[in-house]
């Protein structure tokens, strides 16, 4: 890794660096979702002139009218940003006026659990004609090592009408180039203990100048940028972090299943183990993985590994264990009902929590979706309550068509199933009013009642 002070910048990069350092740079953010919108607000707050780009005209209209579509972002923050010059658009021609462009588009899996890079590809094709000399392009979407070099760079170069090329690893060009880097988003939605700006930003450029420009950009909004030697290292860093979580969650999920049979309280065990001042980090069992990251990202690496005749066994095993958890929850509900002399067929079940984790409004890949489908398949009548998710329509893998029901008259349900441990639920009152409570999150910890089944 070259020392930043030793990098000789050509004139076109010096100008960009100076405006990034002065925070007078114009930044375009493509993809205004859970990652892109908060990022635009951080940039705007720091003084950058930000333009948001999205193909979803409804989102653009909302932002232009000062409205927010993300629960934890108040409309006032959008208004503040607008006063500082933030605007949103579907018109990609406006990319040509930006000093730096950051891509925050989705990277899901296909139905065959393979990387679905259509969003990155479409964005690259749409942006390519508008890239100008000296601009910096940064990909933030989580993906396998090699995506920036093998997919993004060729698409941007092929589609650029001025014939610009990405600055290569050799001698710095004075003209005809732009710069490309990868920097993963590491946010933990709903985590209020670490401010987003205090999460160090890992940055890897296609070559040293891109690393320096991207690191300088992020140093304007994050406490620290961590420079790494390549886009591949930055891409792999994000995957290591998420695979680490996925594998450790699978481990505690498996140990939970064993502990249930042995009559041991796994949560008490984890609390006790957590008192060790070194060598142990707690992970908690649950009803299955959710969110846009942990259930998906590891499979980006498994897929890429096949190109190298390599089988990522930890990832596959963790996936197997974690994906079996919703079925375990449904079995536990059936057994609990059975003990109450009820069959699953025609049982009335209230699911508490649709979001994939507590205190957020994101239901992507939520295990609640799978559990509800499995309960329905067995003939149960299922309702749900979630203060963050008023309705659930159709998604890529489900079609539930439900609305959140008020949290009242709990005695009418044969079973109340706690899937998400939102902080605002009063668990004592829930247990008091319910006939039977199945708890997948240990949300009822400390409450002694025969009605509770922890699973
Ligand atoms: N949500 C998280 O907490 C989180 C955390 C870390 C990393 N990530 C990663 O960040 C990336 C973005 O995730 P997200 O949660 O913000 O997704 P999202 O679905 O909330 O938002 C993506 C946005 O991109 C827009 N979009 C799609 N195609 C486009 C195109 N061709 N041009 C312009 N806009 C387009 C969509 O309309 C949407 O508004 C993913 O790779 C994800 O894995 C997400």
Short mmCIF file of C-alpha atoms and ligand atoms in Angstrom, two decimals:
data_model
loop_
_atom_site.label_atom_id
_atom_site.label_comp_id
_atom_site.label_asym_id
_atom_site.label_seq_id
_atom_site.Cartn_x
_atom_site.Cartn_y
_atom_site.Cartn_z
CA UNK A 1 0.00 0.00 0.00
CA UNK A 2 1.55 3.34 -1.01
CA UNK A 3 1.78 6.00 1.67
CA UNK A 4 -0.95 8.59 0.79
CA UNK A 5 1.58 11.43 0.98
CA UNK A 6 3.76 9.72 -1.67
CA UNK A 7 1.02 9.44 -4.30
CA UNK A 8 1.62 11.85 -7.17
CA UNK A 9 -1.71 13.10 -8.40
CA UNK A 10 -2.28 14.40 -11.93
CA UNK A 11 -3.96 17.78 -12.28
CA UNK A 12 -7.46 16.35 -12.85
CA UNK A 13 -7.25 14.33 -9.64
CA UNK A 14 -5.75 17.21 -7.64
CA UNK A 15 -8.75 19.39 -8.43
CA UNK A 16 -11.14 16.65 -7.29
CA UNK A 17 -9.11 16.01 -4.15
CA UNK A 18 -9.14 19.71 -3.26
CA UNK A 19 -12.92 20.04 -3.56
CA UNK A 20 -13.45 16.79 -1.62
CA UNK A 21 -11.20 18.10 1.16
CA UNK A 22 -13.03 21.45 1.16
CA UNK A 23 -16.39 19.62 1.07
CA UNK A 24 -17.42 21.79 -1.84
CA UNK A 25 -17.62 18.72 -4.10
CA UNK A 26 -20.88 17.75 -5.78
CA UNK A 27 -21.82 14.17 -4.97
CA UNK A 28 -24.35 12.01 -6.79
CA UNK A 29 -25.81 9.05 -4.92
CA UNK A 30 -27.53 6.40 -7.06
CA UNK A 31 -30.11 4.22 -5.25
CA UNK A 32 -31.97 6.05 -2.50
CA UNK A 33 -32.93 3.10 -0.30
CA UNK A 34 -31.94 2.08 3.22
CA UNK A 35 -28.26 2.71 2.43
CA UNK A 36 -28.36 5.52 -0.14
CA UNK A 37 -30.82 7.87 1.54
CA UNK A 38 -29.06 8.06 4.94
CA UNK A 39 -25.78 8.49 3.06
CA UNK A 40 -27.12 11.48 1.10
CA UNK A 41 -28.24 13.04 4.38
CA UNK A 42 -24.82 12.53 6.00
CA UNK A 43 -23.12 14.06 2.97
CA UNK A 44 -25.52 16.97 2.90
CA UNK A 45 -25.10 17.62 6.62
CA UNK A 46 -21.32 17.74 6.10
CA UNK A 47 -21.74 20.48 3.48
CA UNK A 48 -21.45 18.54 0.22
CA UNK A 49 -23.87 19.41 -2.58
CA UNK A 50 -25.79 16.18 -3.03
CA UNK A 51 -28.04 14.94 -5.80
CA UNK A 52 -29.90 11.65 -5.34
CA UNK A 53 -30.71 9.42 -8.32
CA UNK A 54 -33.26 6.63 -8.41
CA UNK A 55 -35.38 4.84 -11.02
CA UNK A 56 -38.28 4.80 -8.54
CA UNK A 57 -40.15 8.00 -9.43
CA UNK A 58 -42.32 7.73 -6.30
CA UNK A 59 -39.24 7.96 -4.05
CA UNK A 60 -37.95 10.92 -6.02
CA UNK A 61 -41.35 12.66 -5.76
CA UNK A 62 -41.46 12.02 -2.01
CA UNK A 63 -38.00 13.49 -1.47
CA UNK A 64 -38.71 16.47 -3.70
CA UNK A 65 -41.82 17.13 -1.59
CA UNK A 66 -39.77 16.81 1.62
CA UNK A 67 -41.34 13.47 2.61
CA UNK A 68 -39.51 10.46 4.05
CA UNK A 69 -40.35 6.82 3.21
CA UNK A 70 -37.99 5.30 5.78
CA UNK A 71 -39.41 5.04 9.28
CA UNK A 72 -36.30 6.07 11.18
CA UNK A 73 -35.64 9.11 8.96
CA UNK A 74 -37.89 12.03 9.94
CA UNK A 75 -39.20 14.26 7.15
CA UNK A 76 -37.50 17.20 8.89
CA UNK A 77 -34.11 15.72 7.97
CA UNK A 78 -35.10 15.64 4.29
CA UNK A 79 -36.26 19.25 4.55
CA UNK A 80 -32.98 20.29 6.19
CA UNK A 81 -31.01 18.60 3.41
CA UNK A 82 -33.17 20.28 0.79
CA UNK A 83 -32.40 23.67 2.32
CA UNK A 84 -28.71 22.82 1.94
CA UNK A 85 -29.17 22.05 -1.77
CA UNK A 86 -30.11 18.35 -1.81
CA UNK A 87 -32.40 17.32 -4.65
CA UNK A 88 -33.53 14.01 -6.10
CA UNK A 89 -34.05 13.04 -9.72
CA UNK A 90 -34.61 10.21 -12.18
CA UNK A 91 -32.59 12.05 -14.81
CA UNK A 92 -29.18 10.39 -15.11
CA UNK A 93 -27.88 13.16 -17.39
CA UNK A 94 -27.33 15.14 -14.19
CA UNK A 95 -24.56 12.70 -13.26
CA UNK A 96 -22.22 14.59 -15.57
CA UNK A 97 -22.22 17.55 -13.18
CA UNK A 98 -20.99 15.51 -10.18
CA UNK A 99 -17.44 15.23 -8.84
CA UNK A 100 -18.10 11.82 -7.34
CA UNK A 101 -20.84 9.22 -7.86
CA UNK A 102 -21.71 6.56 -5.29
CA UNK A 103 -23.73 3.46 -6.25
CA UNK A 104 -26.01 2.00 -3.54
CA UNK A 105 -28.26 -0.33 -5.52
CA UNK A 106 -29.57 -3.75 -4.43
CA UNK A 107 -27.60 -7.00 -4.80
CA UNK A 108 -30.10 -9.80 -4.09
CA UNK A 109 -29.98 -13.49 -5.02
CA UNK A 110 -31.82 -15.13 -7.89
CA UNK A 111 -34.35 -17.89 -7.19
CA UNK A 112 -31.41 -20.32 -7.65
CA UNK A 113 -29.49 -18.53 -4.89
CA UNK A 114 -26.99 -17.03 -7.29
CA UNK A 115 -25.87 -13.37 -7.37
CA UNK A 116 -28.41 -11.17 -9.11
CA UNK A 117 -26.30 -8.28 -10.35
CA UNK A 118 -28.92 -6.84 -12.70
CA UNK A 119 -29.31 -3.70 -10.58
CA UNK A 120 -25.57 -2.99 -10.60
CA UNK A 121 -25.38 -3.73 -14.33
CA UNK A 122 -28.37 -1.54 -15.20
CA UNK A 123 -27.03 1.30 -13.08
CA UNK A 124 -23.59 1.04 -14.68
CA UNK A 125 -25.14 1.09 -18.18
CA UNK A 126 -27.34 4.06 -17.32
CA UNK A 127 -24.49 6.02 -15.69
CA UNK A 128 -21.72 5.24 -18.21
CA UNK A 129 -22.63 7.83 -20.87
CA UNK A 130 -22.55 10.62 -18.28
CA UNK A 131 -19.18 9.89 -16.67
CA UNK A 132 -16.76 12.78 -17.12
CA UNK A 133 -12.97 13.06 -16.94
CA UNK A 134 -11.58 12.99 -13.42
CA UNK A 135 -14.82 11.83 -11.78
CA UNK A 136 -14.74 9.27 -9.00
CA UNK A 137 -17.21 6.35 -9.09
CA UNK A 138 -17.64 4.26 -5.92
CA UNK A 139 -19.63 1.05 -5.60
CA UNK A 140 -21.07 0.43 -2.11
CA UNK A 141 -23.36 -2.54 -2.85
CA UNK A 142 -22.32 -5.75 -1.14
CA UNK A 143 -20.92 -8.23 -3.65
CA UNK A 144 -18.30 -10.91 -4.37
CA UNK A 145 -14.60 -10.08 -4.76
CA UNK A 146 -13.94 -9.12 -8.35
CA UNK A 147 -17.25 -7.40 -9.15
CA UNK A 148 -15.78 -3.90 -9.41
CA UNK A 149 -12.93 -4.96 -11.68
CA UNK A 150 -14.68 -7.62 -13.73
CA UNK A 151 -18.17 -6.16 -14.09
CA UNK A 152 -18.40 -2.47 -13.18
CA UNK A 153 -15.22 -1.18 -14.84
CA UNK A 154 -15.86 -2.85 -18.26
CA UNK A 155 -19.50 -1.65 -18.32
CA UNK A 156 -18.57 1.95 -17.45
CA UNK A 157 -15.81 2.02 -20.06
CA UNK A 158 -17.89 0.37 -22.79
CA UNK A 159 -20.82 2.75 -22.31
CA UNK A 160 -18.85 5.97 -22.05
CA UNK A 161 -19.51 8.08 -25.13
CA UNK A 162 -16.33 10.17 -24.63
CA UNK A 163 -14.21 6.99 -24.73
CA UNK A 164 -12.89 7.59 -21.19
CA UNK A 165 -11.04 4.75 -19.45
CA UNK A 166 -10.62 3.92 -15.81
CA UNK A 167 -7.20 4.94 -14.50
CA UNK A 168 -5.12 1.76 -14.56
CA UNK A 169 -2.53 0.56 -12.08
CA UNK A 170 0.39 1.96 -14.16
CA UNK A 171 1.41 5.54 -14.76
CA UNK A 172 -1.10 8.25 -13.84
CA UNK A 173 -2.76 9.73 -16.94
CA UNK A 174 -3.23 13.50 -17.24
CA UNK A 175 -6.33 13.12 -19.42
CA UNK A 176 -8.95 10.66 -20.61
CA UNK A 177 -9.51 8.82 -17.33
CA UNK A 178 -11.87 8.55 -14.39
CA UNK A 179 -11.42 6.73 -11.08
CA UNK A 180 -13.18 3.74 -9.56
CA UNK A 181 -13.28 2.37 -6.00
CA UNK A 182 -15.26 0.00 -3.80
CA UNK A 183 -16.33 0.85 -0.27
CA UNK A 184 -18.79 -1.42 1.54
CA UNK A 185 -21.68 -0.12 3.58
CA UNK A 186 -21.36 -1.56 7.11
CA UNK A 187 -24.42 -0.08 8.77
CA UNK A 188 -26.30 -2.04 11.43
CA UNK A 189 -29.94 -0.90 11.11
CA UNK A 190 -31.58 -0.10 14.43
CA UNK A 191 -28.25 -0.05 16.29
CA UNK A 192 -28.29 3.10 18.42
CA UNK A 193 -25.07 2.37 20.30
CA UNK A 194 -22.68 3.28 17.46
CA UNK A 195 -23.28 6.43 15.43
CA UNK A 196 -23.05 5.76 11.72
CA UNK A 197 -20.18 8.22 11.31
CA UNK A 198 -18.16 6.25 13.89
CA UNK A 199 -18.23 3.05 11.83
CA UNK A 200 -14.83 3.11 10.05
CA UNK A 201 -15.22 3.15 6.26
CA UNK A 202 -13.16 0.57 4.39
CA UNK A 203 -12.01 1.88 1.00
CA UNK A 204 -10.21 0.05 -1.80
CA UNK A 205 -9.49 1.73 -5.12
CA UNK A 206 -8.85 0.21 -8.52
CA UNK A 207 -5.44 1.86 -8.03
CA UNK A 208 -3.85 4.26 -5.53
CA UNK A 209 -5.35 7.55 -6.81
CA UNK A 210 -8.90 6.20 -6.63
CA UNK A 211 -8.24 4.93 -3.09
CA UNK A 212 -7.03 8.37 -2.06
CA UNK A 213 -9.96 10.23 -3.61
CA UNK A 214 -12.54 7.85 -2.15
CA UNK A 215 -10.91 7.85 1.30
CA UNK A 216 -10.85 11.66 1.28
CA UNK A 217 -14.54 11.75 0.33
CA UNK A 218 -15.50 9.44 3.19
CA UNK A 219 -13.24 11.24 5.68
CA UNK A 220 -15.60 14.17 5.14
CA UNK A 221 -18.44 12.22 6.77
CA UNK A 222 -16.89 9.33 8.71
CA UNK A 223 -14.53 9.55 11.66
CA UNK A 224 -12.08 7.26 9.92
CA UNK A 225 -11.41 5.74 6.50
CA UNK A 226 -9.47 2.46 6.32
CA UNK A 227 -7.49 2.28 3.09
CA UNK A 228 -6.95 -1.21 1.67
CA UNK A 229 -4.85 -2.28 -1.30
CA UNK A 230 -7.57 -3.18 -3.81
CA UNK A 231 -11.28 -3.28 -4.59
CA UNK A 232 -11.17 -7.08 -4.04
CA UNK A 233 -9.88 -6.71 -0.49
CA UNK A 234 -12.64 -4.19 0.27
CA UNK A 235 -15.28 -6.47 -1.29
CA UNK A 236 -14.03 -9.50 0.64
CA UNK A 237 -13.85 -7.55 3.92
CA UNK A 238 -17.61 -6.97 3.89
CA UNK A 239 -18.26 -10.63 3.11
CA UNK A 240 -15.96 -11.82 5.91
CA UNK A 241 -17.90 -9.64 8.37
CA UNK A 242 -21.26 -11.01 7.29
CA UNK A 243 -20.13 -14.63 7.00
CA UNK A 244 -18.69 -14.36 10.51
CA UNK A 245 -22.13 -13.32 11.75
CA UNK A 246 -23.99 -15.92 9.69
CA UNK A 247 -21.80 -18.80 10.89
CA UNK A 248 -21.88 -17.74 14.55
CA UNK A 249 -25.65 -17.29 14.51
CA UNK A 250 -25.95 -20.79 13.03
CA UNK A 251 -23.73 -22.11 15.83
CA UNK A 252 -25.95 -20.66 18.58
CA UNK A 253 -29.09 -21.73 16.74
CA UNK A 254 -27.83 -25.31 16.68
CA UNK A 255 -26.78 -25.15 20.33
CA UNK A 256 -30.22 -23.75 21.17
CA UNK A 257 -31.91 -26.79 19.62
CA UNK A 258 -29.68 -29.08 21.68
CA UNK A 259 -30.17 -27.00 24.85
CA UNK A 260 -33.95 -27.20 24.46
CA UNK A 261 -33.71 -31.01 24.48
CA UNK A 262 -31.32 -30.95 27.43
CA UNK A 263 -33.48 -28.55 29.43
CA UNK A 264 -30.73 -25.89 29.50
CA UNK A 265 -31.51 -22.19 29.00
CA UNK A 266 -29.22 -21.17 26.11
CA UNK A 267 -29.71 -17.45 26.79
CA UNK A 268 -28.50 -17.87 30.36
CA UNK A 269 -25.51 -19.80 28.99
CA UNK A 270 -24.68 -17.01 26.52
CA UNK A 271 -24.95 -14.38 29.27
CA UNK A 272 -22.60 -16.39 31.47
CA UNK A 273 -20.11 -16.99 28.63
CA UNK A 274 -20.19 -13.26 27.82
CA UNK A 275 -18.60 -12.48 31.17
CA UNK A 276 -15.32 -13.85 29.80
CA UNK A 277 -13.24 -10.74 29.14
CA UNK A 278 -11.53 -12.15 26.02
CA UNK A 279 -12.04 -14.69 23.25
CA UNK A 280 -15.84 -14.74 23.25
CA UNK A 281 -18.36 -12.55 21.49
CA UNK A 282 -22.05 -13.25 22.10
CA UNK A 283 -24.42 -14.12 19.26
CA UNK A 284 -28.07 -14.87 19.91
CA UNK A 285 -30.39 -17.55 18.53
CA UNK A 286 -33.62 -16.62 16.80
CA UNK A 287 -36.39 -17.77 14.49
CA UNK A 288 -34.19 -17.57 11.37
CA UNK A 289 -32.09 -15.05 9.51
CA UNK A 290 -33.50 -11.90 7.97
CA UNK A 291 -32.49 -8.67 6.29
CA UNK A 292 -30.74 -7.81 3.10
CA UNK A 293 -27.29 -8.92 4.27
CA UNK A 294 -26.72 -11.97 6.44
CA UNK A 295 -29.04 -14.44 4.62
CA UNK A 296 -27.77 -13.33 1.20
CA UNK A 297 -24.20 -12.05 1.10
CA UNK A 298 -22.43 -15.31 2.09
CA UNK A 299 -23.90 -16.98 -1.00
CA UNK A 300 -22.24 -14.36 -3.20
CA UNK A 301 -18.95 -15.82 -2.05
CA UNK A 302 -20.04 -19.48 -2.35
CA UNK A 303 -21.01 -18.79 -5.94
CA UNK A 304 -17.72 -17.09 -6.77
CA UNK A 305 -15.75 -19.82 -4.97
CA UNK A 306 -17.00 -22.40 -7.49
CA UNK A 307 -15.00 -20.61 -10.18
CA UNK A 308 -11.93 -21.62 -8.13
CA UNK A 309 -13.12 -25.25 -7.60
CA UNK A 310 -13.68 -24.40 -3.96
CA UNK A 311 -16.54 -25.48 -1.74
CA UNK A 312 -17.32 -23.03 1.10
CA UNK A 313 -18.49 -25.63 3.62
CA UNK A 314 -18.96 -23.32 6.61
CA UNK A 315 -21.27 -21.09 4.59
CA UNK A 316 -23.33 -24.01 3.29
CA UNK A 317 -23.66 -25.59 6.73
CA UNK A 318 -24.60 -22.29 8.37
CA UNK A 319 -27.21 -21.72 5.67
CA UNK A 320 -28.67 -25.18 6.28
CA UNK A 321 -28.95 -24.65 10.06
CA UNK A 322 -30.34 -21.12 9.84
CA UNK A 323 -32.86 -21.95 7.11
CA UNK A 324 -34.28 -24.76 9.24
CA UNK A 325 -35.22 -22.38 12.08
CA UNK A 326 -38.65 -21.21 10.77
CA UNK A 327 -39.76 -24.86 10.53
CA UNK A 328 -38.56 -25.38 14.11
CA UNK A 329 -40.72 -22.42 15.20
CA UNK A 330 -43.79 -23.85 13.47
CA UNK A 331 -43.20 -27.27 15.06
CA UNK A 332 -42.91 -25.59 18.46
CA UNK A 333 -46.22 -23.76 17.94
CA UNK A 334 -47.92 -27.04 16.91
CA UNK A 335 -46.60 -28.82 20.01
CA UNK A 336 -47.61 -25.94 22.29
CA UNK A 337 -51.13 -25.88 20.84
CA UNK A 338 -51.31 -29.64 21.17
CA UNK A 339 -50.56 -29.39 24.88
CA UNK A 340 -53.51 -26.98 25.11
CA UNK A 341 -55.71 -29.54 23.36
CA UNK A 342 -55.75 -27.53 20.10
CA UNK A 343 -54.84 -28.51 16.58
CA UNK A 344 -52.89 -26.19 14.30
CA UNK A 345 -55.70 -26.50 11.78
CA UNK A 346 -58.13 -23.57 12.39
CA UNK A 347 -56.06 -22.23 15.30
CA UNK A 348 -56.07 -18.42 15.55
CA UNK A 349 -52.48 -17.21 15.84
CA UNK A 350 -51.22 -13.67 16.35
CA UNK A 351 -47.66 -13.12 15.15
CA UNK A 352 -45.92 -10.28 16.97
CA UNK A 353 -43.32 -8.64 14.76
CA UNK A 354 -42.96 -8.74 11.00
CA UNK A 355 -39.65 -6.85 10.78
CA UNK A 356 -36.57 -9.08 10.60
CA UNK A 357 -35.19 -7.55 13.76
CA UNK A 358 -36.32 -5.28 16.53
CA UNK A 359 -37.16 -1.60 16.24
CA UNK A 360 -36.79 -1.33 12.46
CA UNK A 361 -39.26 -1.15 9.56
CA UNK A 362 -37.46 -3.55 7.21
CA UNK A 363 -39.12 -6.89 6.45
CA UNK A 364 -36.78 -8.10 3.72
CA UNK A 365 -36.10 -11.85 4.09
CA UNK A 366 -37.84 -11.71 7.47
CA UNK A 367 -38.39 -15.17 8.99
CA UNK A 368 -41.89 -13.97 9.98
CA UNK A 369 -42.86 -14.15 6.30
CA UNK A 370 -41.80 -17.80 6.06
CA UNK A 371 -43.34 -18.73 9.40
CA UNK A 372 -46.69 -17.18 8.46
CA UNK A 373 -46.72 -19.07 5.17
CA UNK A 374 -45.91 -22.35 6.95
CA UNK A 375 -48.59 -21.74 9.60
CA UNK A 376 -51.15 -21.00 6.90
CA UNK A 377 -50.18 -24.13 5.01
CA UNK A 378 -51.10 -26.11 8.10
CA UNK A 379 -54.54 -24.48 8.25
CA UNK A 380 -53.93 -21.81 10.91
CA UNK A 381 -55.66 -18.44 10.72
CA UNK A 382 -52.81 -15.95 11.12
CA UNK A 383 -52.89 -12.25 11.98
CA UNK A 384 -49.95 -10.04 12.80
CA UNK A 385 -49.08 -6.90 14.69
CA UNK A 386 -46.05 -4.74 14.00
CA UNK A 387 -45.90 -1.05 14.98
CA UNK A 388 -43.32 -0.45 12.23
CA UNK A 389 -45.01 -2.33 9.38
CA UNK A 390 -48.64 -1.36 8.81
CA UNK A 391 -49.19 -3.68 5.84
CA UNK A 392 -47.51 -6.52 3.95
CA UNK A 393 -48.40 -7.01 0.32
CA UNK A 394 -46.53 -8.97 -2.28
CA UNK A 395 -42.77 -9.48 -2.37
CA UNK A 396 -40.44 -11.49 -4.55
CA UNK A 397 -40.91 -14.63 -2.43
CA UNK A 398 -44.30 -14.12 -0.79
CA UNK A 399 -47.80 -12.81 -1.28
CA UNK A 400 -49.35 -12.34 2.14
CA UNK A 401 -51.67 -9.39 1.63
CA UNK A 402 -52.11 -8.60 5.34
CA UNK A 403 -52.45 -5.50 7.54
CA UNK A 404 -51.21 -5.06 11.09
CA UNK A 405 -53.99 -5.79 13.56
CA UNK A 406 -54.35 -3.81 16.82
CA UNK A 407 -52.61 -5.25 19.85
CA UNK A 408 -55.77 -5.81 21.87
CA UNK A 409 -58.12 -8.57 23.05
CA UNK A 410 -55.24 -11.04 23.09
CA UNK A 411 -57.38 -13.64 24.83
CA UNK A 412 -59.13 -14.25 21.47
CA UNK A 413 -56.00 -15.96 20.05
CA UNK A 414 -55.09 -19.59 20.60
CA UNK A 415 -51.45 -18.59 20.47
CA UNK A 416 -49.44 -15.37 20.46
CA UNK A 417 -46.13 -15.96 18.68
CA UNK A 418 -43.30 -13.51 19.42
CA UNK A 419 -41.16 -13.31 16.27
CA UNK A 420 -39.58 -9.85 16.70
CA UNK A 421 -38.72 -8.46 20.13
CA UNK A 422 -39.63 -4.81 19.47
CA UNK A 423 -38.75 -2.66 22.49
CA UNK A 424 -42.13 -1.00 22.69
CA UNK A 425 -44.06 -4.20 23.40
CA UNK A 426 -45.11 -4.62 27.03
CA UNK A 427 -44.28 -8.30 27.39
CA UNK A 428 -45.73 -8.65 30.89
CA UNK A 429 -49.09 -7.33 29.66
CA UNK A 430 -48.90 -9.57 26.59
CA UNK A 431 -48.34 -12.68 28.72
CA UNK A 432 -51.05 -11.63 31.18
CA UNK A 433 -53.67 -11.18 28.46
CA UNK A 434 -52.76 -14.17 26.26
CA UNK A 435 -53.74 -17.81 26.62
CA UNK A 436 -50.48 -19.16 25.20
CA UNK A 437 -47.25 -17.36 24.23
CA UNK A 438 -44.54 -18.91 22.08
CA UNK A 439 -41.38 -16.84 22.36
CA UNK A 440 -38.62 -17.20 19.74
CA UNK A 441 -36.47 -14.31 21.05
CA UNK A 442 -36.38 -14.68 24.82
CA UNK A 443 -38.37 -11.45 24.93
CA UNK A 444 -40.23 -12.75 27.99
CA UNK A 445 -37.02 -13.23 29.94
CA UNK A 446 -37.63 -12.72 33.65
CA UNK A 447 -41.37 -13.41 33.36
CA UNK A 448 -42.46 -16.63 35.05
CA UNK A 449 -45.64 -18.09 33.58
CA UNK A 450 -46.92 -21.51 32.57
CA UNK A 451 -48.33 -19.88 29.46
CA UNK A 452 -44.87 -19.21 27.98
CA UNK A 453 -43.12 -21.66 25.68
CA UNK A 454 -39.59 -20.55 24.77
CA UNK A 455 -38.35 -22.09 21.57
N1 LIG B 1 -29.95 -2.17 4.21
C1 LIG B 1 -28.86 -2.36 4.90
O1 LIG B 1 -28.87 -2.28 6.11
C2 LIG B 1 -27.54 -2.66 4.22
C3 LIG B 1 -26.38 -2.71 5.01
C4 LIG B 1 -25.15 -2.95 4.41
C5 LIG B 1 -25.09 -3.14 3.03
N2 LIG B 1 -26.23 -3.11 2.27
C6 LIG B 1 -26.08 -3.27 0.83
O2 LIG B 1 -26.32 -2.01 0.21
C7 LIG B 1 -26.94 -2.20 -1.07
C8 LIG B 1 -28.24 -1.40 -1.14
O3 LIG B 1 -29.11 -1.92 -0.16
P1 LIG B 1 -30.40 -1.13 0.33
O4 LIG B 1 -30.83 -1.82 1.57
O5 LIG B 1 -30.17 0.33 0.37
O6 LIG B 1 -31.42 -1.45 -0.88
P2 LIG B 1 -32.86 -0.75 -1.14
O7 LIG B 1 -33.63 -1.74 -1.90
O8 LIG B 1 -33.39 -0.20 0.14
O9 LIG B 1 -32.52 0.49 -2.05
C9 LIG B 1 -31.99 0.39 -3.33
C10 LIG B 1 -32.49 1.54 -4.17
O10 LIG B 1 -31.88 1.43 -5.45
C11 LIG B 1 -32.84 1.80 -6.43
N3 LIG B 1 -32.44 1.26 -7.72
C12 LIG B 1 -32.52 0.00 -8.18
N4 LIG B 1 -32.04 -0.08 -9.43
C13 LIG B 1 -31.63 1.17 -9.77
C14 LIG B 1 -31.03 1.73 -10.93
N5 LIG B 1 -30.77 0.98 -12.00
N6 LIG B 1 -30.77 3.04 -10.92
C15 LIG B 1 -31.05 3.81 -9.83
N7 LIG B 1 -31.60 3.33 -8.72
C16 LIG B 1 -31.88 2.02 -8.68
C17 LIG B 1 -34.13 1.24 -5.89
O11 LIG B 1 -35.25 1.87 -6.48
C18 LIG B 1 -33.99 1.54 -4.40
O12 LIG B 1 -34.52 2.81 -4.07
C19 LIG B 1 -27.12 -3.70 -1.22
O13 LIG B 1 -26.02 -4.22 -1.92
C20 LIG B 1 -27.09 -4.21 0.20
O14 LIG B 1 -26.65 -5.54 0.28
C21 LIG B 1 -27.44 -2.85 2.85
#
